mmCIF file of C-alpha atoms in Angstrom:
data_model
loop_
_atom_site.group_PDB
_atom_site.id
_atom_site.type_symbol
_atom_site.label_atom_id
_atom_site.label_comp_id
_atom_site.label_asym_id
_atom_site.label_seq_id
_atom_site.Cartn_x
_atom_site.Cartn_y
_atom_site.Cartn_z
ATOM 1 C CA MET A 918 -0.022 0.216 0.203
ATOM 2 C CA LYS A 919 1.615 3.329 -1.122
ATOM 3 C CA LEU A 920 1.067 5.863 2.029
ATOM 4 C CA GLY A 921 1.291 9.485 2.288
ATOM 5 C CA ILE A 922 2.982 11.152 5.516
ATOM 6 C CA LEU A 923 1.695 13.797 7.822
ATOM 7 C CA PHE A 924 5.164 15.504 7.799
ATOM 8 C CA SER A 925 6.352 17.518 10.323
ATOM 9 C CA GLY A 926 10.127 16.964 10.815
ATOM 10 C CA GLY A 927 9.769 16.160 14.291
ATOM 11 C CA LYS A 928 10.247 12.998 16.001
ATOM 12 C CA ASP A 929 6.744 11.518 16.029
ATOM 13 C CA SER A 930 6.055 11.737 12.279
ATOM 14 C CA THR A 931 9.685 10.637 11.304
ATOM 15 C CA LEU A 932 9.221 7.537 13.756
ATOM 16 C CA ALA A 933 6.070 6.824 12.330
ATOM 17 C CA VAL A 934 7.557 7.110 8.862
ATOM 18 C CA TRP A 935 10.165 4.680 9.622
ATOM 19 C CA ILE A 936 7.697 2.268 11.022
ATOM 20 C CA ALA A 937 5.827 2.133 8.183
ATOM 21 C CA LYS A 938 8.756 1.995 5.851
ATOM 22 C CA LYS A 939 9.932 -1.038 8.232
ATOM 23 C CA GLU A 940 6.856 -2.779 7.756
ATOM 24 C CA GLY A 941 7.192 -2.528 3.855
ATOM 25 C CA TYR A 942 4.974 0.102 3.313
ATOM 26 C CA GLU A 943 5.481 2.289 0.161
ATOM 27 C CA LEU A 944 6.209 5.981 0.817
ATOM 28 C CA GLY A 945 3.835 8.197 -1.464
ATOM 29 C CA CYS A 946 4.620 11.411 -0.413
ATOM 30 C CA LEU A 947 5.159 13.656 2.888
ATOM 31 C CA ILE A 948 2.422 16.160 3.542
ATOM 32 C CA SER A 949 3.420 19.439 5.561
ATOM 33 C CA VAL A 950 1.467 21.962 6.376
ATOM 34 C CA VAL A 951 3.015 25.547 7.105
ATOM 35 C CA SER A 952 0.920 27.562 9.816
ATOM 36 C CA ARG A 953 0.878 31.035 10.085
ATOM 37 C CA ASN A 954 -0.453 30.748 13.476
ATOM 38 C CA LYS A 955 2.334 30.531 15.866
ATOM 39 C CA GLU A 956 -0.259 28.564 18.356
ATOM 40 C CA SER A 957 -1.977 26.293 15.953
ATOM 41 C CA PHE A 958 -3.795 23.401 17.496
ATOM 42 C CA MET A 959 -3.053 21.216 14.905
ATOM 43 C CA PHE A 960 0.103 21.817 13.142
ATOM 44 C CA HIS A 961 3.945 21.854 14.514
ATOM 45 C CA VAL A 962 5.301 25.203 13.672
ATOM 46 C CA PRO A 963 8.923 25.514 14.978
ATOM 47 C CA SER A 964 11.801 25.035 11.949
ATOM 48 C CA ILE A 965 8.870 23.822 9.351
ATOM 49 C CA LYS A 966 10.208 25.018 6.415
ATOM 50 C CA SER A 967 13.059 22.522 6.902
ATOM 51 C CA VAL A 968 11.112 19.808 5.871
ATOM 52 C CA VAL A 969 12.067 20.647 2.409
ATOM 53 C CA ALA A 970 15.813 19.556 3.199
ATOM 54 C CA GLN A 971 14.340 16.339 5.229
ATOM 55 C CA ALA A 972 12.072 15.177 2.444
ATOM 56 C CA ASP A 973 15.180 15.585 -0.053
ATOM 57 C CA VAL A 974 17.409 13.345 1.734
ATOM 58 C CA MET A 975 14.684 10.671 2.192
ATOM 59 C CA GLY A 976 13.996 11.201 -1.441
ATOM 60 C CA VAL A 977 10.301 11.160 -0.927
ATOM 61 C CA PRO A 978 8.048 14.179 -2.804
ATOM 62 C CA LEU A 979 6.770 16.572 -0.368
ATOM 63 C CA ILE A 980 3.368 18.436 -0.416
ATOM 64 C CA LEU A 981 3.960 21.805 1.189
ATOM 65 C CA LYS A 982 0.764 23.552 1.981
ATOM 66 C CA GLU A 983 0.301 27.188 3.800
ATOM 67 C CA THR A 984 -2.471 27.863 6.072
ATOM 68 C CA THR A 985 -3.495 30.578 8.177
ATOM 69 C CA GLY A 986 -4.054 28.639 10.979
ATOM 70 C CA VAL A 987 -7.390 29.690 11.802
ATOM 71 C CA ARG A 988 -9.026 26.678 14.213
ATOM 72 C CA GLU A 989 -10.950 24.489 12.177
ATOM 73 C CA LYS A 990 -10.172 26.385 8.931
ATOM 74 C CA GLU A 991 -6.259 24.808 9.296
ATOM 75 C CA LEU A 992 -8.291 21.473 8.499
ATOM 76 C CA ILE A 993 -9.678 22.617 5.532
ATOM 77 C CA ASP A 994 -6.090 23.238 4.037
ATOM 78 C CA LEU A 995 -5.092 19.726 5.216
ATOM 79 C CA ASP A 996 -8.139 18.188 3.709
ATOM 80 C CA ILE A 997 -6.842 20.039 0.301
ATOM 81 C CA ALA A 998 -3.677 18.943 0.593
ATOM 82 C CA ILE A 999 -4.340 15.609 1.829
ATOM 83 C CA GLU A 1000 -6.850 15.252 -1.486
ATOM 84 C CA GLU A 1001 -3.925 16.313 -3.616
ATOM 85 C CA ALA A 1002 -1.871 13.605 -1.879
ATOM 86 C CA ARG A 1003 -4.433 11.379 -2.900
ATOM 87 C CA ASP A 1004 -4.756 12.778 -6.389
ATOM 88 C CA ARG A 1005 -1.355 13.171 -7.675
ATOM 89 C CA PHE A 1006 0.346 10.761 -5.818
ATOM 90 C CA GLY A 1007 -2.265 7.830 -5.798
ATOM 91 C CA ILE A 1008 -1.697 7.216 -2.056
ATOM 92 C CA GLU A 1009 -4.153 4.767 -0.430
ATOM 93 C CA GLY A 1010 -3.722 5.714 3.165
ATOM 94 C CA VAL A 1011 -2.074 8.438 5.473
ATOM 95 C CA VAL A 1012 0.315 8.032 8.302
ATOM 96 C CA THR A 1013 0.345 10.270 11.425
ATOM 97 C CA GLY A 1014 2.583 10.809 14.341
ATOM 98 C CA ALA A 1015 -0.134 11.308 16.563
ATOM 99 C CA VAL A 1016 0.181 9.747 20.214
ATOM 100 C CA CYS A 1017 -2.231 10.706 22.597
ATOM 101 C CA SER A 1018 -4.141 13.888 21.159
ATOM 102 C CA VAL A 1019 -7.344 12.768 20.212
ATOM 103 C CA TYR A 1020 -8.242 16.379 18.962
ATOM 104 C CA GLN A 1021 -5.594 16.011 15.856
ATOM 105 C CA ALA A 1022 -6.156 12.079 15.553
ATOM 106 C CA SER A 1023 -9.688 12.335 15.520
ATOM 107 C CA ARG A 1024 -9.382 15.091 12.849
ATOM 108 C CA VAL A 1025 -7.337 13.454 10.425
ATOM 109 C CA GLN A 1026 -9.616 10.153 10.377
ATOM 110 C CA LYS A 1027 -12.519 12.160 9.587
ATOM 111 C CA ILE A 1028 -10.876 13.473 6.662
ATOM 112 C CA CYS A 1029 -9.302 10.277 5.520
ATOM 113 C CA ASN A 1030 -12.785 8.737 6.223
ATOM 114 C CA LYS A 1031 -14.656 11.475 4.110
ATOM 115 C CA LEU A 1032 -11.788 10.839 0.886
ATOM 116 C CA GLY A 1033 -11.804 6.906 1.237
ATOM 117 C CA LEU A 1034 -8.249 6.969 2.400
ATOM 118 C CA GLU A 1035 -6.898 4.484 5.442
ATOM 119 C CA CYS A 1036 -5.276 6.465 8.478
ATOM 120 C CA PHE A 1037 -2.699 4.676 10.377
ATOM 121 C CA ASN A 1038 -1.364 5.827 13.762
ATOM 122 C CA PRO A 1039 1.571 3.188 14.498
ATOM 123 C CA LEU A 1040 2.488 5.630 17.436
ATOM 124 C CA TRP A 1041 -0.867 6.003 18.818
ATOM 125 C CA GLN A 1042 -0.867 5.345 23.362
ATOM 126 C CA LYS A 1043 2.213 4.737 23.379
ATOM 127 C CA ASP A 1044 4.486 5.352 26.251
ATOM 128 C CA GLN A 1045 6.332 8.450 25.965
ATOM 129 C CA VAL A 1046 9.353 7.572 27.717
ATOM 130 C CA GLU A 1047 9.520 4.359 25.625
ATOM 131 C CA LEU A 1048 8.758 6.473 22.728
ATOM 132 C CA LEU A 1049 12.029 8.408 23.188
ATOM 133 C CA ARG A 1050 14.339 5.495 23.788
ATOM 134 C CA GLU A 1051 13.093 4.209 20.895
ATOM 135 C CA LEU A 1052 14.580 7.257 18.839
ATOM 136 C CA ILE A 1053 17.916 6.485 20.386
ATOM 137 C CA ALA A 1054 18.025 2.802 19.789
ATOM 138 C CA GLU A 1055 16.614 3.340 16.042
ATOM 139 C CA LYS A 1056 19.611 5.876 15.774
ATOM 140 C CA PHE A 1057 17.410 9.332 15.582
ATOM 141 C CA GLU A 1058 19.058 12.329 15.943
ATOM 142 C CA VAL A 1059 16.660 15.225 16.842
ATOM 143 C CA ILE A 1060 17.461 18.264 18.683
ATOM 144 C CA VAL A 1061 15.055 20.451 20.195
ATOM 145 C CA VAL A 1062 13.449 23.558 18.385
ATOM 146 C CA GLY A 1063 10.554 24.892 20.768
ATOM 147 C CA VAL A 1064 9.521 25.184 24.315
ATOM 148 C CA ALA A 1065 6.195 25.623 25.339
ATOM 149 C CA ALA A 1066 5.809 24.893 29.447
ATOM 150 C CA TYR A 1067 7.277 25.892 32.466
ATOM 151 C CA PRO A 1068 10.142 24.741 33.545
ATOM 152 C CA LEU A 1069 11.707 24.754 30.059
ATOM 153 C CA ASP A 1070 12.687 27.961 28.822
ATOM 154 C CA GLU A 1071 15.252 28.768 25.878
ATOM 155 C CA LYS A 1072 18.336 27.138 26.947
ATOM 156 C CA PHE A 1073 16.142 23.440 26.011
ATOM 157 C CA LEU A 1074 16.719 25.147 22.504
ATOM 158 C CA GLY A 1075 18.889 22.825 20.111
ATOM 159 C CA ARG A 1076 19.265 20.298 22.744
ATOM 160 C CA GLU A 1077 19.806 16.738 21.576
ATOM 161 C CA VAL A 1078 17.761 14.501 22.635
ATOM 162 C CA ASP A 1079 19.584 11.774 24.252
ATOM 163 C CA SER A 1080 19.621 9.665 27.120
ATOM 164 C CA GLU A 1081 20.619 12.364 29.395
ATOM 165 C CA PHE A 1082 17.375 14.520 28.009
ATOM 166 C CA ILE A 1083 15.256 11.502 28.436
ATOM 167 C CA ASN A 1084 16.317 11.177 31.742
ATOM 168 C CA GLU A 1085 15.755 14.928 32.608
ATOM 169 C CA MET A 1086 12.434 14.812 31.172
ATOM 170 C CA VAL A 1087 11.337 11.702 33.621
ATOM 171 C CA ARG A 1088 12.213 14.027 36.508
ATOM 172 C CA LEU A 1089 10.595 17.080 35.014
ATOM 173 C CA LYS A 1090 7.364 14.722 34.615
ATOM 174 C CA GLU A 1091 7.491 13.591 38.323
ATOM 175 C CA LYS A 1092 7.966 17.465 39.229
ATOM 176 C CA PHE A 1093 6.091 19.540 37.050
ATOM 177 C CA ASP A 1094 3.815 16.738 35.141
ATOM 178 C CA ILE A 1095 5.133 17.466 32.025
ATOM 179 C CA ASN A 1096 4.894 14.888 29.108
ATOM 180 C CA PRO A 1097 8.233 13.556 28.450
ATOM 181 C CA ALA A 1098 7.495 13.285 24.934
ATOM 182 C CA GLY A 1099 6.149 17.016 24.782
ATOM 183 C CA GLU A 1100 3.038 15.152 23.841
ATOM 184 C CA GLY A 1101 1.001 18.446 25.273
ATOM 185 C CA GLY A 1102 2.855 20.383 23.123
ATOM 186 C CA GLU A 1103 5.552 21.066 25.940
ATOM 187 C CA PHE A 1104 8.157 20.852 23.224
ATOM 188 C CA GLU A 1105 9.088 20.799 19.559
ATOM 189 C CA SER A 1106 11.399 19.138 18.023
ATOM 190 C CA PHE A 1107 13.611 18.306 14.831
ATOM 191 C CA VAL A 1108 14.956 15.710 12.913
ATOM 192 C CA LEU A 1109 18.534 16.085 11.873
ATOM 193 C CA ASP A 1110 19.235 12.368 11.075
ATOM 194 C CA CYS A 1111 17.636 8.835 10.886
ATOM 195 C CA PRO A 1112 17.835 5.946 8.957
ATOM 196 C CA LEU A 1113 15.565 6.947 6.306
ATOM 197 C CA PHE A 1114 18.090 10.015 5.417
ATOM 198 C CA GLU A 1115 20.469 9.443 3.067
ATOM 199 C CA ARG A 1116 22.629 11.782 4.878
ATOM 200 C CA GLY A 1117 22.436 13.652 8.109
ATOM 201 C CA LEU A 1118 21.425 17.492 8.117
ATOM 202 C CA GLU A 1119 23.476 19.953 9.921
ATOM 203 C CA VAL A 1120 21.976 23.140 11.404
ATOM 204 C CA LYS A 1121 23.751 25.891 9.385
ATOM 205 C CA SER A 1122 22.296 28.957 11.242
ATOM 206 C CA PHE A 1123 19.594 29.579 13.604
ATOM 207 C CA GLU A 1124 17.326 32.302 15.213
ATOM 208 C CA ASP A 1125 15.467 32.130 18.491
ATOM 209 C CA PHE A 1126 12.264 33.631 19.161
ATOM 210 C CA GLY A 1127 10.108 34.238 22.506
ATOM 211 C CA GLU A 1128 10.052 34.811 26.171
ATOM 212 C CA GLY A 1129 9.737 33.131 29.436
ATOM 213 C CA ASN A 1130 8.820 30.017 28.687
ATOM 214 C CA SER A 1131 7.656 29.934 25.363
ATOM 215 C CA TRP A 1132 10.423 29.760 22.605
ATOM 216 C CA ARG A 1133 10.888 28.709 19.061
ATOM 217 C CA ARG A 1134 14.020 28.212 16.893
ATOM 218 C CA GLU A 1135 14.020 28.442 13.383
ATOM 219 C CA ILE A 1136 16.936 26.491 11.739
ATOM 220 C CA GLU A 1137 18.641 26.599 8.305
ATOM 221 C CA THR A 1138 19.988 23.337 7.165
ATOM 222 C CA GLU A 1139 22.759 22.244 5.033
ATOM 223 C CA MET B 446 -2.797 -16.196 30.003
ATOM 224 C CA ILE B 447 -4.721 -13.707 28.235
ATOM 225 C CA LEU B 448 -5.197 -14.158 24.902
ATOM 226 C CA ILE B 449 -4.881 -10.856 22.387
ATOM 227 C CA VAL B 450 -7.156 -11.460 19.129
ATOM 228 C CA ASN B 451 -5.859 -9.057 16.319
ATOM 229 C CA VAL B 452 -8.821 -8.793 13.955
ATOM 230 C CA CYS B 453 -6.304 -5.973 11.280
ATOM 231 C CA SER B 454 -6.096 -6.678 7.933
ATOM 232 C CA GLU B 455 -3.539 -4.385 8.009
ATOM 233 C CA LYS B 456 0.468 -5.098 9.331
ATOM 234 C CA LEU B 457 0.949 -1.419 10.338
ATOM 235 C CA HIS B 458 -2.852 -1.307 12.075
ATOM 236 C CA TYR B 459 -1.229 -3.873 15.016
ATOM 237 C CA TYR B 460 0.469 -0.418 16.500
ATOM 238 C CA GLU B 461 -2.668 1.229 16.752
ATOM 239 C CA PHE B 462 -5.124 -1.209 17.856
ATOM 240 C CA VAL B 463 -3.129 -4.459 19.484
ATOM 241 C CA LYS B 464 -0.049 -2.982 20.943
ATOM 242 C CA PRO B 465 -1.952 -0.462 23.151
ATOM 243 C CA ILE B 466 -3.903 -3.250 25.236
ATOM 244 C CA GLU B 467 -0.238 -5.062 25.025
ATOM 245 C CA ASP B 468 1.003 -1.996 26.674
ATOM 246 C CA ILE B 469 -1.842 -2.071 29.321
ATOM 247 C CA LEU B 470 -1.371 -5.562 30.039
ATOM 248 C CA LYS B 471 2.384 -5.368 30.176
ATOM 249 C CA GLU B 472 2.849 -9.364 30.653
ATOM 250 C CA ASP B 473 1.019 -12.802 31.022
ATOM 251 C CA PHE B 474 -0.021 -12.217 27.155
ATOM 252 C CA PHE B 475 -0.325 -13.631 23.517
ATOM 253 C CA VAL B 476 -1.455 -12.254 20.735
ATOM 254 C CA LYS B 477 -2.790 -14.493 17.456
ATOM 255 C CA HIS B 478 -4.448 -13.133 14.585
ATOM 256 C CA TYR B 479 -7.790 -14.371 14.205
ATOM 257 C CA SER B 480 -6.850 -16.291 10.968
ATOM 258 C CA GLU B 481 -4.585 -18.265 12.830
ATOM 259 C CA LEU B 482 -6.577 -18.950 15.744
ATOM 260 C CA ASN B 483 -6.197 -22.785 16.748
ATOM 261 C CA ASP B 484 -8.189 -24.860 19.425
ATOM 262 C CA SER B 485 -4.493 -25.073 21.715
ATOM 263 C CA ASP B 486 -4.858 -21.270 21.757
ATOM 264 C CA LEU B 487 -8.325 -21.175 22.961
ATOM 265 C CA VAL B 488 -7.046 -24.012 25.833
ATOM 266 C CA ARG B 489 -4.368 -21.841 26.662
ATOM 267 C CA ALA B 490 -6.475 -18.601 27.302
ATOM 268 C CA ASP B 491 -7.416 -17.984 30.484
ATOM 269 C CA ARG B 492 -9.416 -14.866 29.228
ATOM 270 C CA VAL B 493 -9.790 -13.617 25.432
ATOM 271 C CA ILE B 494 -9.636 -9.690 24.582
ATOM 272 C CA ILE B 495 -10.663 -9.157 20.445
ATOM 273 C CA CYS B 496 -9.263 -5.808 19.607
ATOM 274 C CA GLY B 497 -10.585 -2.711 17.040
ATOM 275 C CA THR B 498 -9.547 -2.264 13.764
ATOM 276 C CA SER B 499 -9.627 0.813 11.756
ATOM 277 C CA LEU B 500 -12.529 2.525 10.001
ATOM 278 C CA GLY B 501 -11.441 1.651 6.508
ATOM 279 C CA ASP B 502 -10.701 -2.514 7.477
ATOM 280 C CA ASP B 503 -14.075 -4.351 7.528
ATOM 281 C CA SER B 504 -12.728 -7.687 6.209
ATOM 282 C CA PHE B 505 -13.370 -9.221 9.780
ATOM 283 C CA LEU B 506 -17.074 -9.418 8.922
ATOM 284 C CA LYS B 507 -16.306 -11.538 5.257
ATOM 285 C CA ASP B 508 -14.689 -14.200 8.088
ATOM 286 C CA LEU B 509 -17.232 -14.213 10.370
ATOM 287 C CA GLU B 510 -17.070 -17.640 10.543
ATOM 288 C CA LYS B 511 -13.963 -18.300 12.286
ATOM 289 C CA PHE B 512 -15.256 -16.862 15.259
ATOM 290 C CA ASN B 513 -17.736 -19.382 15.944
ATOM 291 C CA TRP B 514 -15.682 -20.824 18.485
ATOM 292 C CA ILE B 515 -16.885 -17.776 20.753
ATOM 293 C CA LYS B 516 -20.594 -19.802 20.762
ATOM 294 C CA ASN B 517 -18.621 -22.629 22.712
ATOM 295 C CA PHE B 518 -16.323 -20.503 24.792
ATOM 296 C CA ASP B 519 -16.619 -20.573 28.474
ATOM 297 C CA LYS B 520 -13.689 -18.132 29.818
ATOM 298 C CA PRO B 521 -14.191 -14.311 29.956
ATOM 299 C CA LEU B 522 -14.383 -12.218 26.829
ATOM 300 C CA LEU B 523 -14.054 -8.645 26.212
ATOM 301 C CA GLY B 524 -14.533 -7.409 22.325
ATOM 302 C CA ILE B 525 -13.766 -3.967 21.578
ATOM 303 C CA CYS B 526 -15.184 -2.258 18.750
ATOM 304 C CA ALA B 527 -14.605 -4.734 15.838
ATOM 305 C CA GLY B 528 -14.639 -7.419 18.592
ATOM 306 C CA PHE B 529 -17.891 -5.795 20.003
ATOM 307 C CA GLN B 530 -19.645 -6.123 16.739
ATOM 308 C CA ILE B 531 -18.117 -9.773 15.881
ATOM 309 C CA LEU B 532 -19.545 -10.580 19.344
ATOM 310 C CA GLY B 533 -22.858 -9.474 18.440
ATOM 311 C CA LEU B 534 -23.178 -11.003 14.900
ATOM 312 C CA VAL B 535 -21.776 -14.252 16.329
ATOM 313 C CA PHE B 536 -25.272 -14.611 18.435
ATOM 314 C CA GLY B 537 -27.216 -13.440 15.398
ATOM 315 C CA GLY B 538 -26.912 -9.735 15.839
ATOM 316 C CA GLU B 539 -27.570 -7.314 12.764
ATOM 317 C CA LEU B 540 -25.139 -4.823 11.877
ATOM 318 C CA LYS B 541 -25.947 -1.281 11.310
ATOM 319 C CA LYS B 542 -24.313 1.977 10.100
ATOM 320 C CA LYS B 543 -23.290 4.460 12.056
ATOM 321 C CA LEU B 544 -20.151 6.625 12.148
ATOM 322 C CA GLU B 545 -18.854 8.151 15.195
ATOM 323 C CA ILE B 546 -15.146 9.274 15.537
ATOM 324 C CA GLY B 547 -13.650 11.101 18.185
ATOM 325 C CA PHE B 548 -14.690 11.535 22.243
ATOM 326 C CA PHE B 549 -18.333 11.343 23.204
ATOM 327 C CA ARG B 550 -20.103 11.294 26.257
ATOM 328 C CA GLU B 551 -22.030 8.083 26.938
ATOM 329 C CA THR B 552 -24.197 7.150 29.968
ATOM 330 C CA PHE B 553 -23.741 3.785 32.164
ATOM 331 C CA GLU B 554 -27.459 2.880 33.673
ATOM 332 C CA LYS B 555 -25.221 0.295 35.347
ATOM 333 C CA GLU B 556 -22.035 -0.528 36.809
ATOM 334 C CA PHE B 557 -19.927 -2.298 33.444
ATOM 335 C CA LEU B 558 -16.533 -3.010 34.435
ATOM 336 C CA GLY B 559 -15.614 -0.327 36.702
ATOM 337 C CA LEU B 560 -17.368 2.053 34.711
ATOM 338 C CA GLU B 561 -20.747 4.474 36.397
ATOM 339 C CA GLY B 562 -22.626 7.552 35.409
ATOM 340 C CA ASP B 563 -21.417 9.795 32.311
ATOM 341 C CA VAL B 564 -18.257 8.718 31.278
ATOM 342 C CA GLU B 565 -15.865 10.344 28.254
ATOM 343 C CA VAL B 566 -15.073 7.734 25.669
ATOM 344 C CA TYR B 567 -13.307 7.752 22.628
ATOM 345 C CA HIS B 568 -15.074 6.443 19.360
ATOM 346 C CA LEU B 569 -14.062 5.138 15.982
ATOM 347 C CA HIS B 570 -16.378 3.244 14.186
ATOM 348 C CA ASN B 571 -18.592 2.760 10.979
ATOM 349 C CA ASN B 572 -21.342 0.586 12.697
ATOM 350 C CA TYR B 573 -22.728 -1.182 15.712
ATOM 351 C CA VAL B 574 -25.011 -3.907 16.361
ATOM 352 C CA GLU B 575 -28.780 -4.759 17.330
ATOM 353 C CA PHE B 576 -28.123 -7.148 19.839
ATOM 354 C CA GLY B 577 -30.492 -10.026 20.095
ATOM 355 C CA GLY B 578 -32.574 -10.469 23.903
ATOM 356 C CA GLU B 579 -29.981 -12.944 25.493
ATOM 357 C CA PHE B 580 -27.376 -9.478 25.955
ATOM 358 C CA GLU B 581 -27.988 -7.283 28.446
ATOM 359 C CA ILE B 582 -27.490 -3.271 27.575
ATOM 360 C CA PHE B 583 -25.333 -1.213 29.929
ATOM 361 C CA ALA B 584 -24.910 1.888 28.098
ATOM 362 C CA GLY B 585 -25.992 3.117 25.176
ATOM 363 C CA LYS B 586 -29.509 5.608 24.440
ATOM 364 C CA SER B 587 -29.843 5.391 20.816
ATOM 365 C CA PHE B 588 -27.714 1.791 19.768
ATOM 366 C CA PRO B 589 -26.125 -0.648 22.896
ATOM 367 C CA GLN B 590 -22.241 1.231 23.743
ATOM 368 C CA ALA B 591 -21.679 -1.512 26.678
ATOM 369 C CA VAL B 592 -23.271 -5.168 26.639
ATOM 370 C CA ARG B 593 -22.890 -8.241 28.427
ATOM 371 C CA PHE B 594 -24.166 -11.570 27.577
ATOM 372 C CA ARG B 595 -26.564 -12.848 30.182
ATOM 373 C CA GLY B 596 -24.905 -15.621 32.304
ATOM 374 C CA LYS B 597 -22.035 -15.791 30.737
ATOM 375 C CA ASP B 598 -18.320 -12.994 31.131
ATOM 376 C CA PHE B 599 -18.765 -12.055 27.543
ATOM 377 C CA TYR B 600 -18.421 -8.055 27.635
ATOM 378 C CA GLY B 601 -18.471 -5.948 24.729
ATOM 379 C CA VAL B 602 -17.800 -2.081 24.051
ATOM 380 C CA LEU B 603 -18.411 -0.082 20.980
ATOM 381 C CA PHE B 604 -15.839 2.412 22.203
ATOM 382 C CA HIS B 605 -12.362 2.194 22.282
ATOM 383 C CA PRO B 606 -11.009 1.840 26.241
ATOM 384 C CA GLU B 607 -7.416 1.741 25.274
ATOM 385 C CA VAL B 608 -7.668 5.265 24.999
ATOM 386 C CA ARG B 609 -9.215 6.873 28.329
ATOM 387 C CA GLN B 610 -10.496 3.730 29.880
ATOM 388 C CA LYS B 611 -7.618 1.521 30.530
ATOM 389 C CA GLU B 612 -8.402 0.861 33.954
ATOM 390 C CA MET B 613 -11.448 -1.030 32.294
ATOM 391 C CA ILE B 614 -9.314 -3.568 30.428
ATOM 392 C CA LEU B 615 -7.415 -4.476 33.716
ATOM 393 C CA ARG B 616 -10.794 -4.924 35.660
ATOM 394 C CA PHE B 617 -11.597 -7.422 33.246
ATOM 395 C CA VAL B 618 -8.601 -9.182 33.284
ATOM 396 C CA GLY B 619 -8.681 -9.235 37.357
ATOM 397 C CA LYS B 620 -5.664 -6.733 37.804
#
């Protein structure tokens, strides 16, 4: 079955692609939505434009759509992007990196059902610490490109998701009830390398925006 | 030992509909696809959970004869979504169309595996089943959402308890 991937460039959607690939599915295209609303409920925002470089090193076509990011209106834009993926690349199903967000998962389910596509959520209900450890086991190189919860701050930007990071997130979960894999939007990530990439990406430059416990890093890769 | 029955026709759906059940149970289970079940699996199992599958996957409906073992099974069984439909259809229920996706509030008129009163549940289904009189309905004003076979420990839920009612699954397996 040929699949389209709802792809943000972060750890969850990339791990979902990797699982689909390992299970023998054909990757038809990546589908990325760039939201102009930095507080989007639906879409990952920081460094989203660098998905172009990720698609390039994955050798998979990319459909990149922009949305105003107005709640529910952005779903219409997503619907249009998935329909284009179906018609241009002949995808029969869509893969998402949804872990526990019923808001995101149910909306994609509705779009897929309307368009006659299968919907796959291979990370659904996955334990968040297990998810982080799987990234390391599968040799993913992941950095933090956004934070949005106390006590995370600008010092977390650019940090690699490694064993030390996981241990720290587990401690923060116990103390502040933070979702260790950031499923409540506590942090956003970007994948620089993984088994899907022909070569790893490097951060050429970056710019940070934000204040307090709400920061995002816009990166340029090479 | 708990037998988890996989009804998914796509390998990738295992991660969404079967693995979450494995993660809740953590141990003392084994998984078989319904097409590969044999008598020794049913002897080995102390309890059975039949999982759900995706909106677009209804291949199990064409294979209902492979679930006839349920009629003579005498150990506890829980059917989730697709498993709920299978349970009803094996006993002569009627399949009806109804699409529900997302969170819905259901009212449990009586205690059902620890659930009582108004409960927010996650739905992902195209169909439901009109059950025969051998089933007692615990929730569902318009159509059945939670049922139990009278005289046997057979339970069925149309919603997905692995999303927000994990403790209900643990209650079923006696943990």
